C-alpha positions as MATLAB code, in Angstrom:
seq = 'XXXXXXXXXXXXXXXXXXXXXXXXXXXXXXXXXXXXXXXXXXXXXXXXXXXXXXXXXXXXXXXXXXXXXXXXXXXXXXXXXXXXXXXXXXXXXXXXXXXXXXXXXXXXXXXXXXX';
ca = [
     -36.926    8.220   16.164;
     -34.374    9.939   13.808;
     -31.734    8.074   13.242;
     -28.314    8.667   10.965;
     -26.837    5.087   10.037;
     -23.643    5.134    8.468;
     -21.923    2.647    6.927;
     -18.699    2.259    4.583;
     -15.606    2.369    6.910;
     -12.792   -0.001    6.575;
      -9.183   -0.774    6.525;
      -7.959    0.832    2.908;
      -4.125    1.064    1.720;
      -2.763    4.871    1.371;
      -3.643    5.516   -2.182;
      -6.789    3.554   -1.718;
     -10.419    4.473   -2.617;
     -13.198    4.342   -0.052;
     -17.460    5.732   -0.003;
     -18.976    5.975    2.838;
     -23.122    6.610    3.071;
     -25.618    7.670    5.432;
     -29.204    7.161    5.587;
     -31.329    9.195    7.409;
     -34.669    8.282    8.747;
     -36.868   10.229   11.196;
     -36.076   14.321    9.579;
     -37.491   15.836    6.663;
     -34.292   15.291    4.936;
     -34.226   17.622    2.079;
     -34.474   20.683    4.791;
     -31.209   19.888    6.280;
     -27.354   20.856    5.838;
     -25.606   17.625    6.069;
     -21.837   17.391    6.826;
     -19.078   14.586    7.851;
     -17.170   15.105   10.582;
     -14.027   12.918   11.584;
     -11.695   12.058   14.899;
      -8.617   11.174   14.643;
      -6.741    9.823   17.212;
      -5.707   11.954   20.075;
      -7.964   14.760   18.331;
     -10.753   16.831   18.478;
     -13.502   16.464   16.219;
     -13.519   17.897   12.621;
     -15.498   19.134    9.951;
     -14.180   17.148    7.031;
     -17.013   18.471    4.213;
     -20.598   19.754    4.206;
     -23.639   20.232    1.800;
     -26.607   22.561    2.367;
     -30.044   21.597    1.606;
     -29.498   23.512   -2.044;
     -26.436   21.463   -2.747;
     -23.581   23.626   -1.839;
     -20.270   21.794   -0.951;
     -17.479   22.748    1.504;
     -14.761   20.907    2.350;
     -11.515   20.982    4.881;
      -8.286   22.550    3.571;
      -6.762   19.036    4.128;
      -9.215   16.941    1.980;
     -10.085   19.471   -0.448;
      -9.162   18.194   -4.100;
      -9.108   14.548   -2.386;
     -13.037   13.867   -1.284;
     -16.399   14.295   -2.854;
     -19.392   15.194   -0.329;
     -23.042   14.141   -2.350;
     -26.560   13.939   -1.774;
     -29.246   12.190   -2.775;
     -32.627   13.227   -1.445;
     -34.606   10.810   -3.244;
     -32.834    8.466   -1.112;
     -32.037   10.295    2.380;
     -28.675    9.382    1.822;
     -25.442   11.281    2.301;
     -21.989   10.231    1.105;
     -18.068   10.941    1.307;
     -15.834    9.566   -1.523;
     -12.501    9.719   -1.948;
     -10.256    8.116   -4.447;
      -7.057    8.933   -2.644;
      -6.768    8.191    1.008;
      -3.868    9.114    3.150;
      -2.873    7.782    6.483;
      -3.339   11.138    8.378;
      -7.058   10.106    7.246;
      -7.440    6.983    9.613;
     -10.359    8.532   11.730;
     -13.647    7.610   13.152;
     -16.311    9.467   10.626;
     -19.561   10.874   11.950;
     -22.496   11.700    9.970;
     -24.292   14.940   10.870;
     -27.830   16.404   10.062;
     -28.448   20.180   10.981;
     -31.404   22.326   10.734;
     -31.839   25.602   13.051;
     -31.562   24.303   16.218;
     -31.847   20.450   15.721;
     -28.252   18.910   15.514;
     -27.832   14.911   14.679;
     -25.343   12.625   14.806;
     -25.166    9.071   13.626;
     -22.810    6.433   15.509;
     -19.728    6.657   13.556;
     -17.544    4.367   11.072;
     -14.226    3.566   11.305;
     -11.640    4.469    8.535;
      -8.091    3.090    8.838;
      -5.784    4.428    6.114;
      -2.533    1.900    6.458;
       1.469    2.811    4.972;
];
């Protein structure tokens, strides 16, 4: 019933521009703290950059000045911009809805960031 679909990911060139959305379905989605999370290969799972349901940002140390984390609630979307991927970005990108004790996930997108 709630579902997180994500879509976006692709092969970019280092220097490259990418968005990537999510749509949520299922969840009153203005209540919830949204966030992106990303794995890398052979690591764990990070928080890349988060919005509250008031529209406050946060973002990793190693994307901070690079993405933009946005919200529309009109349109139960989420999205992660950036305008300047690196290589050490190549990840698989989840999409994540959280509200007390309800945690979602959506299936993930693949980002490769090529040299």
């Amino acid at each position: 019933q709630v579902q997180l679909v994500e879509s976006g990911g692709n092969l970019v060139q280092a220097g490259g521009s990418l968005t990537l959305s999510c749509e949520a379905s299922g969840i009153i989605f203005s209540f919830y703290d949204m966030a992106w999370y990303r794995q890398g290969p052979g690591k764990q799972r990070e928080l890349v950059a988060a919005i509250t349901s008031d529209g406050t940002t946060n973002y990793a140390d190693s994307v901070k000045g690079r993405f933009t984390i946005s919200r529309d609630n009109a349109k139960n979307t989420v999205s992660l911009q950036s305008n300047s991927l690196e290589p050490d970005d190549t990840a698989v990108y989840y999409c994540n809805a959280r509200l007390n004790l309800k945690n979602y996930w959506g299936q993930g997108t693949q980002v490769t960031v090529s040299s």
